[in-house]
Amino acid sequence: MYKLLIVDDEPQILEGMKRILDWKHYGFDYVETCVSTDAAVSRAVQLIPDIAIFDVCIGKNLGYDAIRQLNEVQLPTKYIIMSGYSDFSYAQQAIRCGVKDYLLKPLEKEKLQQVIEKIIVDDLHGSIGDPQTSTAHLDPVMGVPYDSLSKLVNRILLMVREDFNQNITLKSVADRFQMNSTYLGQLFIKETNMKLSEYLMLYRMQRAKELIQTTNEKIHWIACSVGYNNMNYFYTHFHSYYGKSPSDLR
């Protein structure tokens, strides 16, 4: 369904990018690579990729210069820049080209996944996942396929996955989507059988459990990292959900 172009002058990076995500499960039937900006511009005009990922420095050329050339021919492609440099001027130039995100190398799989999902939902008007039974395409809280939910609810779930450690409220979500909070809340309940606040709490609990079982971080740090500044609330919610304390689970 979708086409992806990855551009980097290091072959090993290209191979890694082809494997970092299960692109086919996201609907990418075509994943092509280029090692130069000239080849990338030529191929992009022919392929018209839905998403193109450019390294910021490709040989002696700059990825965002190639993106500027492609913008001139008005391709509908959505662009991502990856870079080993945190130089603000590079990021600034990328933003001016209209890139969707500027990711630092080595790429974090989860961060790239979030960006790709956001582009699919917001820009390509698709949904995440398919009716396959793979857990990668099931919502971790509800256990239902993402494509069984509306695009709007998928956008809300994506927002939770990206910002679960922030102060998310029904009002803040409604404000972002420029919608009435009462209507949005009713729609969310209708599709998920739970309030947004309940979903957020359950998602945070699952992330907390994952961190407790896979890291040696202190419980206080884990609580803060999943959005809890009040430890009493964290312990209460955790015990209510898992029937044991974080320390007992560990």
Tab-separated table of N, CA, C and O in Angstrom, residues 1 16 46 53-54 59 65 84 86 89 126 140 143 154 165 182 191 193 207 216-217 224 232:
chain	number	residue	atom	x	y	z
A	1	MET	N	0.823	-1.204	0.000
A	1	MET	CA	0.000	0.000	0.000
A	1	MET	C	0.863	1.262	0.000
A	1	MET	O	0.624	2.199	-0.733
A	16	GLY	N	20.451	-1.647	8.167
A	16	GLY	CA	19.849	-1.570	9.493
A	16	GLY	C	18.475	-0.926	9.454
A	16	GLY	O	17.547	-1.382	10.138
A	46	GLN	N	10.391	9.216	-9.701
A	46	GLN	CA	9.807	8.051	-10.361
A	46	GLN	C	8.881	7.266	-9.428
A	46	GLN	O	7.783	6.866	-9.813
A	53	ILE	N	13.099	8.889	4.094
A	53	ILE	CA	13.968	9.151	5.245
A	53	ILE	C	15.361	9.474	4.718
A	53	ILE	O	16.001	8.635	4.081
A	54	PHE	N	15.821	10.705	4.964
A	54	PHE	CA	17.118	11.160	4.482
A	54	PHE	C	18.098	11.346	5.638
A	54	PHE	O	17.732	11.915	6.677
A	59	GLY	N	27.395	11.943	1.746
A	59	GLY	CA	28.615	12.331	1.050
A	59	GLY	C	28.905	13.795	1.342
A	59	GLY	O	28.911	14.236	2.489
A	65	ASP	N	18.803	19.608	1.274
A	65	ASP	CA	18.874	20.236	-0.051
A	65	ASP	C	18.132	19.386	-1.077
A	65	ASP	O	17.450	19.913	-1.975
A	84	GLY	N	23.477	12.239	12.783
A	84	GLY	CA	24.376	11.972	13.894
A	84	GLY	C	24.797	13.255	14.577
A	84	GLY	O	25.612	13.259	15.491
A	86	SER	N	23.595	16.882	16.532
A	86	SER	CA	22.511	17.584	17.228
A	86	SER	C	22.569	19.082	16.935
A	86	SER	O	21.948	19.881	17.607
A	89	SER	N	21.444	24.198	13.721
A	89	SER	CA	21.282	24.760	12.376
A	89	SER	C	20.791	23.708	11.396
A	89	SER	O	19.993	23.993	10.495
A	126	GLY	N	-4.339	6.759	7.117
A	126	GLY	CA	-4.472	5.318	7.269
A	126	GLY	C	-4.699	4.961	8.720
A	126	GLY	O	-4.888	5.824	9.573
A	140	PRO	N	-2.379	-2.689	23.234
A	140	PRO	CA	-1.924	-3.440	24.408
A	140	PRO	C	-2.888	-3.393	25.594
A	140	PRO	O	-2.865	-4.281	26.441
A	143	GLY	N	-6.542	-5.043	23.643
A	143	GLY	CA	-6.357	-6.302	22.937
A	143	GLY	C	-7.141	-6.402	21.648
A	143	GLY	O	-7.420	-7.502	21.174
A	154	ASN	N	-7.806	6.162	16.822
A	154	ASN	CA	-6.418	5.780	16.582
A	154	ASN	C	-5.481	6.952	16.831
A	154	ASN	O	-4.385	6.777	17.380
A	165	ASN	N	3.635	10.128	29.431
A	165	ASN	CA	4.298	10.629	30.640
A	165	ASN	C	4.026	12.108	30.886
A	165	ASN	O	4.559	12.698	31.819
A	182	THR	N	-16.765	17.035	25.508
A	182	THR	CA	-17.857	16.118	25.873
A	182	THR	C	-18.121	15.120	24.750
A	182	THR	O	-18.233	13.904	24.984
A	191	GLU	N	-16.354	3.577	21.694
A	191	GLU	CA	-15.504	2.641	20.956
A	191	GLU	C	-14.646	1.757	21.853
A	191	GLU	O	-14.307	0.638	21.475
A	193	ASN	N	-15.171	1.389	25.466
A	193	ASN	CA	-15.849	0.974	26.700
A	193	ASN	C	-15.103	1.424	27.953
A	193	ASN	O	-15.196	0.784	29.006
A	207	ARG	N	3.352	0.138	30.964
A	207	ARG	CA	4.705	0.637	30.727
A	207	ARG	C	5.544	0.540	31.994
A	207	ARG	O	6.735	0.218	31.950
A	216	ASN	N	16.814	-1.890	36.167
A	216	ASN	CA	17.118	-1.831	37.594
A	216	ASN	C	16.850	-0.438	38.165
A	216	ASN	O	17.334	-0.109	39.250
A	217	GLU	N	16.101	0.364	37.427
A	217	GLU	CA	15.809	1.724	37.869
A	217	GLU	C	14.971	1.703	39.153
A	217	GLU	O	14.182	0.772	39.384
A	224	CYS	N	7.805	8.335	37.904
A	224	CYS	CA	7.889	9.646	37.250
A	224	CYS	C	7.965	9.499	35.730
A	224	CYS	O	7.373	10.292	34.990
A	232	ASN	N	1.956	8.052	46.001
A	232	ASN	CA	0.804	7.363	46.596
A	232	ASN	C	-0.178	6.923	45.518
A	232	ASN	O	-0.697	5.794	45.554
